[in-house]
Tab-separated table of C-alpha atoms in Angstrom:
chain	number	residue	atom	x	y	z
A	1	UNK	CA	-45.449	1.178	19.282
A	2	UNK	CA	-42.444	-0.068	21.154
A	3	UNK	CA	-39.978	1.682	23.234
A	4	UNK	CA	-37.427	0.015	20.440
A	5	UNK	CA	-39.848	1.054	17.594
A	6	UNK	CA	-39.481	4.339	18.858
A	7	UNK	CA	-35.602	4.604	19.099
A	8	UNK	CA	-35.146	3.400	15.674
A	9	UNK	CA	-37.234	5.842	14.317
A	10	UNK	CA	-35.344	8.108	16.151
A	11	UNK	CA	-32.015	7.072	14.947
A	12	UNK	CA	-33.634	7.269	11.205
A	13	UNK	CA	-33.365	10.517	10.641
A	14	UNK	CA	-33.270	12.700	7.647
A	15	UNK	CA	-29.678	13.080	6.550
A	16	UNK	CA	-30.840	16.342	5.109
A	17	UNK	CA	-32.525	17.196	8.482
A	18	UNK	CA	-29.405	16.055	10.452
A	19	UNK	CA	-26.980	18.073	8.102
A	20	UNK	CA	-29.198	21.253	8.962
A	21	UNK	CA	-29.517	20.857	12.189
A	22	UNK	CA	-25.248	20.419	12.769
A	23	UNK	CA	-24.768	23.240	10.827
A	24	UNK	CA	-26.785	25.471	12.659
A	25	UNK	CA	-24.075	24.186	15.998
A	26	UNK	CA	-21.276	25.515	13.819
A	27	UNK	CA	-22.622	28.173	11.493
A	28	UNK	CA	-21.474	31.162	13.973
A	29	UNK	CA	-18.001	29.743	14.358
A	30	UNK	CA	-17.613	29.107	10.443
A	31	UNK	CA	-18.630	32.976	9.591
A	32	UNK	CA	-16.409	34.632	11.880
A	33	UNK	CA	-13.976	32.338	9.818
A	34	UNK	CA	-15.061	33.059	6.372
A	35	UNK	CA	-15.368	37.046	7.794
A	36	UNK	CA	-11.676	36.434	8.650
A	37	UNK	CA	-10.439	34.731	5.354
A	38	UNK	CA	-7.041	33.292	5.783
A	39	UNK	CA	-5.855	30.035	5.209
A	40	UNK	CA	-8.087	28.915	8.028
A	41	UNK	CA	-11.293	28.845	5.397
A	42	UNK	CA	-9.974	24.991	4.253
A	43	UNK	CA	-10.920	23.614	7.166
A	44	UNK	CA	-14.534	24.786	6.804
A	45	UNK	CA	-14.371	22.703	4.037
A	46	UNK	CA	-12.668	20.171	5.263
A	47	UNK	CA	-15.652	20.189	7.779
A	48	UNK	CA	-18.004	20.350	5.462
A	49	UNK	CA	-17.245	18.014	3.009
A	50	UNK	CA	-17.276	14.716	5.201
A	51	UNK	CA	-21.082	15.937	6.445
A	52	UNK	CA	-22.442	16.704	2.803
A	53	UNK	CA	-20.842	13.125	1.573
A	54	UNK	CA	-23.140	11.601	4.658
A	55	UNK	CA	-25.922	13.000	2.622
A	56	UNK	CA	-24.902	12.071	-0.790
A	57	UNK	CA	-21.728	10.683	-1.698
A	58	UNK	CA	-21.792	13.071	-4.706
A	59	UNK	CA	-21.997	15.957	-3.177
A	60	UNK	CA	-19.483	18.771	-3.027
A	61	UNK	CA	-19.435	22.492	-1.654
A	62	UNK	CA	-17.426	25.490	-2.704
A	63	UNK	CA	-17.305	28.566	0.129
A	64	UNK	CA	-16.782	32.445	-0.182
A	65	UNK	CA	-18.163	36.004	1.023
A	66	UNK	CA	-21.196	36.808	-1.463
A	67	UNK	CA	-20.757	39.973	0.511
A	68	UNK	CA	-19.392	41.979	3.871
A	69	UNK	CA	-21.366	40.434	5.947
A	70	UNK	CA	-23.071	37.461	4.091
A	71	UNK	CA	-20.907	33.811	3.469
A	72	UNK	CA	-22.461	31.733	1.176
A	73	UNK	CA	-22.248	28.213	0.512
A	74	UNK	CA	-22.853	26.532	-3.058
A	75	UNK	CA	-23.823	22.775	-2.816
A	76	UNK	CA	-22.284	21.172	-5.848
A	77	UNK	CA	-22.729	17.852	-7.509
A	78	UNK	CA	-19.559	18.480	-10.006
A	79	UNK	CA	-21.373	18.164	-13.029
A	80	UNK	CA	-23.133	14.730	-11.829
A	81	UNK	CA	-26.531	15.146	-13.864
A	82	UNK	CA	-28.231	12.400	-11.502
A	83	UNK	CA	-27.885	14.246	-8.053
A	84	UNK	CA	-28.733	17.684	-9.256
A	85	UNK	CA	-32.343	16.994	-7.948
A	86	UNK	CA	-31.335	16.112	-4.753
A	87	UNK	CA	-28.656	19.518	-4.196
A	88	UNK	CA	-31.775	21.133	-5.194
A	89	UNK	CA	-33.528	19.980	-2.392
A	90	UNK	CA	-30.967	20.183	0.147
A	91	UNK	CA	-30.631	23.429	-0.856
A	92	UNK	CA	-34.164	24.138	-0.709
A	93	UNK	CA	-34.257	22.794	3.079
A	94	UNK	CA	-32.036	24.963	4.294
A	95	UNK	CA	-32.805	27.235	7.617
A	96	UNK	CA	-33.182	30.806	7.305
A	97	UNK	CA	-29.723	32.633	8.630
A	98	UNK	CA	-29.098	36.157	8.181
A	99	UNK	CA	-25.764	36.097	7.487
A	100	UNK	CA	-25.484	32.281	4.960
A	101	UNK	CA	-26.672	32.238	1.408
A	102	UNK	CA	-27.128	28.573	0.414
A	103	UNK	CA	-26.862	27.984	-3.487
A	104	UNK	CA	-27.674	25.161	-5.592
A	105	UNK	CA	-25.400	23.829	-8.002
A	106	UNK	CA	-22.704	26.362	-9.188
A	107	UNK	CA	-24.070	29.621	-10.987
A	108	UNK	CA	-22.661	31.662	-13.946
A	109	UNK	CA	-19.569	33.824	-12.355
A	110	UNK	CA	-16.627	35.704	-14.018
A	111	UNK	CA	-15.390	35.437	-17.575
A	112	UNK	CA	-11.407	34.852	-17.131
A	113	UNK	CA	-9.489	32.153	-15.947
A	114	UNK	CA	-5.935	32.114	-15.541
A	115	UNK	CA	-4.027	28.752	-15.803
A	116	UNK	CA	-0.800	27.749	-16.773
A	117	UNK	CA	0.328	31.111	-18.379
A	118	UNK	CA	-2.711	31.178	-20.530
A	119	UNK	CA	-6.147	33.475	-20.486
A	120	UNK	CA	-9.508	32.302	-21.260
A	121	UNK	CA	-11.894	35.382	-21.846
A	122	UNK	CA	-13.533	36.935	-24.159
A	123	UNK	CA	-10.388	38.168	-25.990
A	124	UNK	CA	-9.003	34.711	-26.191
A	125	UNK	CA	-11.671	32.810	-26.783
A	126	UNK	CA	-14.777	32.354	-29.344
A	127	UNK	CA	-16.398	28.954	-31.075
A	128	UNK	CA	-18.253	27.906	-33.616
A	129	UNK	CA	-20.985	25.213	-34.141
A	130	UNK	CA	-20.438	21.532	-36.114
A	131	UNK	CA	-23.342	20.544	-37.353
A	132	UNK	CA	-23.190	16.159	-37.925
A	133	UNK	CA	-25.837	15.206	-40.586
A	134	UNK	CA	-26.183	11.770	-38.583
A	135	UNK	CA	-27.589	13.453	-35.760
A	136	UNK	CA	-28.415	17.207	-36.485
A	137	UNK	CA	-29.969	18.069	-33.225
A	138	UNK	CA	-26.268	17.376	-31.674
A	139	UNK	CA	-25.179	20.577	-30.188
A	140	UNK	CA	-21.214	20.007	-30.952
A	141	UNK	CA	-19.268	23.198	-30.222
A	142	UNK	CA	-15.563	24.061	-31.440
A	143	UNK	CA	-13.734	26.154	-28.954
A	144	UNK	CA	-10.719	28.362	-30.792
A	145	UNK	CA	-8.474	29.749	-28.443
A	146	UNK	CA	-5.919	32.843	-29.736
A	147	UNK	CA	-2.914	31.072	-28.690
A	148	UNK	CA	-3.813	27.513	-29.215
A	149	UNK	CA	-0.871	25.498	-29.515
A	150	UNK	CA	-0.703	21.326	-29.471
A	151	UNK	CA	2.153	22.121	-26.716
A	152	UNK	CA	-0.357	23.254	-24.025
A	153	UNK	CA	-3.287	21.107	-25.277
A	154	UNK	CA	-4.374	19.881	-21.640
A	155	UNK	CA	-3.930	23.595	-20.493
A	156	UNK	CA	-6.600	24.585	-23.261
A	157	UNK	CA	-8.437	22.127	-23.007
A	158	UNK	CA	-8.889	22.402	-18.964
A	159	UNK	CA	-9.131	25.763	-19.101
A	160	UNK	CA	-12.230	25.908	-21.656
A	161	UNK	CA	-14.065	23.297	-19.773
A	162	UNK	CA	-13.705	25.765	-16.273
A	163	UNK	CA	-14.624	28.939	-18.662
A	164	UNK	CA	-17.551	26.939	-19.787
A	165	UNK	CA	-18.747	26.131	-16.243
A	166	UNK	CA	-18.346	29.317	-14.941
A	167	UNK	CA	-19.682	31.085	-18.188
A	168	UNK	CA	-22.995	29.120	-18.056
A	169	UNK	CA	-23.082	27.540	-14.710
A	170	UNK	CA	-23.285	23.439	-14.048
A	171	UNK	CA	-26.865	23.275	-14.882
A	172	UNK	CA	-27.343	24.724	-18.422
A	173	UNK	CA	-23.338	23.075	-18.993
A	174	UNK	CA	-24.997	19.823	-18.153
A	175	UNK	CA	-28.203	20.438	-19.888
A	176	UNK	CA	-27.700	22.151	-23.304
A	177	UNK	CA	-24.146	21.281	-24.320
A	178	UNK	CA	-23.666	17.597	-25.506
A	179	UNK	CA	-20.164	17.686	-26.736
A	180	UNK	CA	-16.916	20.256	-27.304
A	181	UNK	CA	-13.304	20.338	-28.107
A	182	UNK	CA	-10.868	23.098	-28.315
A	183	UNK	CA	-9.412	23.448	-31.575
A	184	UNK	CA	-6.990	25.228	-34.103
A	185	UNK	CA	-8.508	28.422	-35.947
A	186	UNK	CA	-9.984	26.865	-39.016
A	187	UNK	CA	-9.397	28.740	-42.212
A	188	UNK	CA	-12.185	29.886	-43.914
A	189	UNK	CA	-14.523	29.522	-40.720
A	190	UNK	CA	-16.636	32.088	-38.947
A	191	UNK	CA	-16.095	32.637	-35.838
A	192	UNK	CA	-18.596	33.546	-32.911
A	193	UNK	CA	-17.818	35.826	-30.290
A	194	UNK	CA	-18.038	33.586	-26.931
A	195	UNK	CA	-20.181	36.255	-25.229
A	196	UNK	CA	-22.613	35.597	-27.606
A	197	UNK	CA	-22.219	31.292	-26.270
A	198	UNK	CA	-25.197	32.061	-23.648
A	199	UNK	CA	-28.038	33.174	-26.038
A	200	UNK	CA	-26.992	30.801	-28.655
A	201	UNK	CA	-27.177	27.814	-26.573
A	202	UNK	CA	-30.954	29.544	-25.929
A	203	UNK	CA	-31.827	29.801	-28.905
A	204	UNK	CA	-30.805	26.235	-29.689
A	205	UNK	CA	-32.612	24.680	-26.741
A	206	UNK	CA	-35.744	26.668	-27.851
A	207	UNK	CA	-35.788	25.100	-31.044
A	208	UNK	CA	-35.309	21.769	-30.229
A	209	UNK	CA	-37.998	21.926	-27.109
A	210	UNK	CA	-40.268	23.395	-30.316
A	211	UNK	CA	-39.211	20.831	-32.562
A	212	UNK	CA	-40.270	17.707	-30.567
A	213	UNK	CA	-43.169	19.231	-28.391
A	214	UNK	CA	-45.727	17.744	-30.394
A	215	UNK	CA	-43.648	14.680	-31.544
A	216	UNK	CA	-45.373	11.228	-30.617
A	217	UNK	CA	-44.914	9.872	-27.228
A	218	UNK	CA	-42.620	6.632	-28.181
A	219	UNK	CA	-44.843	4.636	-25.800
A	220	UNK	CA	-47.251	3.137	-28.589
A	221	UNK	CA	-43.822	0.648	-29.585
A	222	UNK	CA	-43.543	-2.492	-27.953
A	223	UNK	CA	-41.958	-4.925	-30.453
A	224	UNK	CA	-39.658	-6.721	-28.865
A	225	UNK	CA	-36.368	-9.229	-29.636
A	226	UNK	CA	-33.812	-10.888	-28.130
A	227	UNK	CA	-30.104	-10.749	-29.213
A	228	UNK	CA	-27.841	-12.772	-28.238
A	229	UNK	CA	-23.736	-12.495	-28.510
A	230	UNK	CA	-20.762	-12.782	-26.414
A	231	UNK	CA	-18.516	-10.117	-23.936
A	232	UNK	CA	-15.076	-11.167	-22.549
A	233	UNK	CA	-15.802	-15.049	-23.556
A	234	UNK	CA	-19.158	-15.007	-21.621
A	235	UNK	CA	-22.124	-14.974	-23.330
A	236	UNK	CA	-24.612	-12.060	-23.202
A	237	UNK	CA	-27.803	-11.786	-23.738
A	238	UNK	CA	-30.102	-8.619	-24.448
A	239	UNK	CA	-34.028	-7.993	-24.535
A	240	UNK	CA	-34.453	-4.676	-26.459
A	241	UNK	CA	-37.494	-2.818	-27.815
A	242	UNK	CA	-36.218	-2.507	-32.229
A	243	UNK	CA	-39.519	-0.480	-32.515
A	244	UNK	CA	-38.322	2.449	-30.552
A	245	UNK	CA	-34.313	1.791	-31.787
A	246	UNK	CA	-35.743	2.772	-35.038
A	247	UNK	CA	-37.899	5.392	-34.063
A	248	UNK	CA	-36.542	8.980	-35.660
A	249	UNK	CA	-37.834	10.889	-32.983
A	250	UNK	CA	-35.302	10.019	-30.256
A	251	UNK	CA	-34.216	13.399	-29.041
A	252	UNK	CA	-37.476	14.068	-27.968
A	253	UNK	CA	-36.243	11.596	-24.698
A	254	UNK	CA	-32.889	12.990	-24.517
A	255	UNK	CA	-31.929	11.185	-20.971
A	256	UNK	CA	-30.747	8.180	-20.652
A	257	UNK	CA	-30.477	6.437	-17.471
A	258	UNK	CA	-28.253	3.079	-16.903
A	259	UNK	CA	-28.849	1.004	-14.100
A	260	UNK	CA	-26.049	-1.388	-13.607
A	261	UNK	CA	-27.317	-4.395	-11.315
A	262	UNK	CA	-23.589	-6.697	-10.346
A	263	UNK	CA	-24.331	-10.074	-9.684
A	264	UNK	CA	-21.893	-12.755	-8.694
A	265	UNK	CA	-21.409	-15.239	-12.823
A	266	UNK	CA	-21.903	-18.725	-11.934
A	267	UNK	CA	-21.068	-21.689	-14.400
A	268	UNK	CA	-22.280	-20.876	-17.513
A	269	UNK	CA	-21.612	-16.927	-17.375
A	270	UNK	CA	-25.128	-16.142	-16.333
A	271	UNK	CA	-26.590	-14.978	-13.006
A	272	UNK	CA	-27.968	-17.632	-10.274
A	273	UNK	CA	-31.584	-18.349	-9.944
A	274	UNK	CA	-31.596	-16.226	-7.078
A	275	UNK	CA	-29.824	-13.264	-8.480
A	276	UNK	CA	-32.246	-13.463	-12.161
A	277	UNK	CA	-35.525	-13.545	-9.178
A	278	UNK	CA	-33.711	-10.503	-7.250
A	279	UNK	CA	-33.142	-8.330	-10.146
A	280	UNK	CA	-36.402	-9.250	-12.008
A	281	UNK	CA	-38.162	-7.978	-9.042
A	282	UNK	CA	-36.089	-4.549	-8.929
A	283	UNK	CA	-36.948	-4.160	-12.287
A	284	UNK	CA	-40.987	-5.276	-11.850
A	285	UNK	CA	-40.853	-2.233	-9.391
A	286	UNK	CA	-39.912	0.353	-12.170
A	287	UNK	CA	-43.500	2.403	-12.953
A	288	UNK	CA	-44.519	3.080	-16.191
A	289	UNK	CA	-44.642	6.646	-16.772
A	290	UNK	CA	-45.658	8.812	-19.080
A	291	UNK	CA	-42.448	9.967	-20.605
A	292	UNK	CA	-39.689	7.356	-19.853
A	293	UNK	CA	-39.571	4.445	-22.739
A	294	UNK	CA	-37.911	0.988	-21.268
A	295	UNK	CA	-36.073	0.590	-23.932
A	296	UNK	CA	-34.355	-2.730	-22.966
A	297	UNK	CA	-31.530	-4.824	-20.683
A	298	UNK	CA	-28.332	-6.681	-21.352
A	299	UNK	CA	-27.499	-9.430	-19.416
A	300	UNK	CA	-23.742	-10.818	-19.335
A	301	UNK	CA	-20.354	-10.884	-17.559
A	302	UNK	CA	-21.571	-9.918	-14.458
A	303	UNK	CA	-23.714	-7.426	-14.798
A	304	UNK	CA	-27.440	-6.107	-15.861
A	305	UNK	CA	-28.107	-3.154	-17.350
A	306	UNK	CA	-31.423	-1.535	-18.196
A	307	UNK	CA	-31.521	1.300	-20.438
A	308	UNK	CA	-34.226	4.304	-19.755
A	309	UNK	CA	-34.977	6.847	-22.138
A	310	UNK	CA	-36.867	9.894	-20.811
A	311	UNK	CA	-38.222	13.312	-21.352
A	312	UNK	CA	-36.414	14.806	-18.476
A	313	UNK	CA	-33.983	13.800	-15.493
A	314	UNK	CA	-34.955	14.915	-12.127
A	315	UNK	CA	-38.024	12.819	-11.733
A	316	UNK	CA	-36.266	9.632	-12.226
A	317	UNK	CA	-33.400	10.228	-10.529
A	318	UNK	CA	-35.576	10.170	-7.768
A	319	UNK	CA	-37.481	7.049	-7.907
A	320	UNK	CA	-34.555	5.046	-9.501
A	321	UNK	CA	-32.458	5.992	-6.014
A	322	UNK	CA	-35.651	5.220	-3.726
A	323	UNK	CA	-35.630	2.006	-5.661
A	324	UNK	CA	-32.204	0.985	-4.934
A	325	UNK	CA	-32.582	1.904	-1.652
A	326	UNK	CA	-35.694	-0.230	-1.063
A	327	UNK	CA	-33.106	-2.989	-2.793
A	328	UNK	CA	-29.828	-3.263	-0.031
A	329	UNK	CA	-29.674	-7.008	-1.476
A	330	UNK	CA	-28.222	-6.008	-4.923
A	331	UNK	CA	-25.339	-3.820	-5.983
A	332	UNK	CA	-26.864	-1.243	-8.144
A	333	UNK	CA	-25.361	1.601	-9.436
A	334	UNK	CA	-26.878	4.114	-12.295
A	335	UNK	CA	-26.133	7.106	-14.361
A	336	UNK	CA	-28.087	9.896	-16.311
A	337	UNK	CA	-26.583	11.237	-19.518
A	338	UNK	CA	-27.856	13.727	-22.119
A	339	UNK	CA	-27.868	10.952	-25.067
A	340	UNK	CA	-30.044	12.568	-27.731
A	341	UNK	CA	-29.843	9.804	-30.452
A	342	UNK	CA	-29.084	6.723	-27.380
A	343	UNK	CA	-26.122	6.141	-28.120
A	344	UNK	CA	-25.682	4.067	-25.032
A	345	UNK	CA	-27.323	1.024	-26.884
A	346	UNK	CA	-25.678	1.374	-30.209
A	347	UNK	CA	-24.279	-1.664	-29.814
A	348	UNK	CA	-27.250	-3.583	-29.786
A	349	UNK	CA	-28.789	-1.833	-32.856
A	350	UNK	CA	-26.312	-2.164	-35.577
A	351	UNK	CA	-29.185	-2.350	-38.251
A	352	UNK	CA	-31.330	0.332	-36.619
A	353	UNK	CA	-31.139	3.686	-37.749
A	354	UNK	CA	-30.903	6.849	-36.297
């Protein structure tokens, strides 16, 4: 090996590694700041933030005293489902210092907000459930605050959404609530009491997980069709697996992942030659694995998207990003949602059912 090979491997360094290592220059001077308080603690963050983003874009950090003489740190990823995994192992990287706590992802803490003149507790607030008969494994909650009024709609409806998060903390928000809206007390409706929200999310979760734990695996479909159609006056064209659009066991792959490839249209609103080689060969790379079902790609107004349904989200968050790092020569983007019923490619299954 080179004196150059050597320098470059030098220079490639762990961001995670490097973020550790300057923190551990600074973390004396930033306690004796948090120990202080004052309006001095901002620029701890505004330290920290421009580090953490050299890690991952994504994340975020919230600061505070966890106790007299313990600061602690909680690495955030704002409700992003598809860096979770990788605050989780920042997090778990993190030196040993006697007086930081390092949290992942923000935890259940306090049960009243204050905004705007308005409480949210549990004397303001409580919910009930909606079931959908279209897709009855939808958890779709109805918050009903005391003093709802249409006046102060974005105050209610701000304020539930940072109740929820601090009620349940971003991971089980992220993971076992699909949709909610605060609401007018319904006449004629019971209501819940929301400290009862935690163990009835539980109980929910455990009955799905029961429900589709010995549910086929999706992976014996492989019928196949092309659609074809238009999007802004370009055509588009999709490859999609009908099999597993008609399948009835869908929520038992509840994440879907969308990887958005840009390429540059040419002529006829398709990509070049080179682009349809680049982005077939991305998508060549993406392993088979027991518990994500391909289940297509659109092509069309400059962009690709393959859809990914899978079983859970950490996993593939991880090899989708090593992919697209391995891939500097296309703009890739993707996302990871909780789409029980894949709603994501209902457009391309208007005769499937759900």
């Amino acid at each position: 090996m080179g004196i150059f090979d050597k320098l470059f491997q030098r220079e490639k360094k762990d961001p995670a590694e490097a973020f550790w290592q300057w923190f551990g220059t600074q973390e004396a001077t930033f306690f004796q700041v948090m120990k202080n308080k004052g309006d001095v603690v901002e620029r701890v963050l505004d330290e920290l933030t421009p580090r953490l983003h050299k890690v991952n874009p994504g994340f975020f950090s919230e600061i505070g005293m966890a106790s007299d003489d313990v600061a602690e740190i909680i690495i955030t990823a704002e409700g992003d489902v598809k860096n979770f995994v990788f605050v989780e192992h920042l997090v778990r990287s993190a030196p040993t210092l006697s007086n930081w706590k390092f949290t992942a992802l923000k935890q259940p803490a306090g049960w009243r907000i204050h905004m705007n003149g308005c409480t949210f507790d549990e004397h303001t607030l409580s919910f009930y459930s909606e079931p959908l008969a279209e897709y009855p494994d939808e958890i779709c909650l109805k918050f009903v605050h005391r003093d709802f009024s249409e006046e102060q709609r974005k105050t209610m409806d701000s304020g539930t959404s940072i109740f929820l998060s601090n009620l349940l903390g971003e991971l089980a928000t992220a993971t076992q609530v699909d949709t909610f809206e605060v609401v007018p007390a319904p006449s004629g409706q019971e209501l819940i009491p929301i400290r009862e929200l935690p163990a009835y999310l539980a109980w929910r979760e455990k009955e799905f997980v029961e429900k589709y734990s010995d549910g086929m695996s999706g992976e014996e479909f492989s019928q196949c069709a092309v659609l074809e159609g238009t999007i802004n006056g370009l055509p588009l064209i999709a490859m999609v697996n009908q099999d597993l659009l008609r399948w009835d066991s869908k929520p038992s792959h509840p994440w879907m992942t969308v990887i958005d490839i840009a390429y540059t249209v040419s002529n006829n609103g398709m990509p070049s030659t080179d682009s349809s080689e680049a982005m077939n060969a991305f998508e060549d790379q993406l392993p088979k694995q027991t518990g994500w079902l391909n289940l297509g790609r659109e092509t069309g107004d400059g962009h690709r998207k393959i859809y990914i349904a899978s079983n859970e989200f950490r996993k593939i968050s991880e090899v989708v990003a090593n992919l697209i790092a391995g891939h500097r020569n296309l703009k890739i983007d993707y996302s990871i949602t909780r789409d029980k019923y894949w709603l994501a490619l209902k457009h391309l299954q208007p005769h499937a059912s759900v």
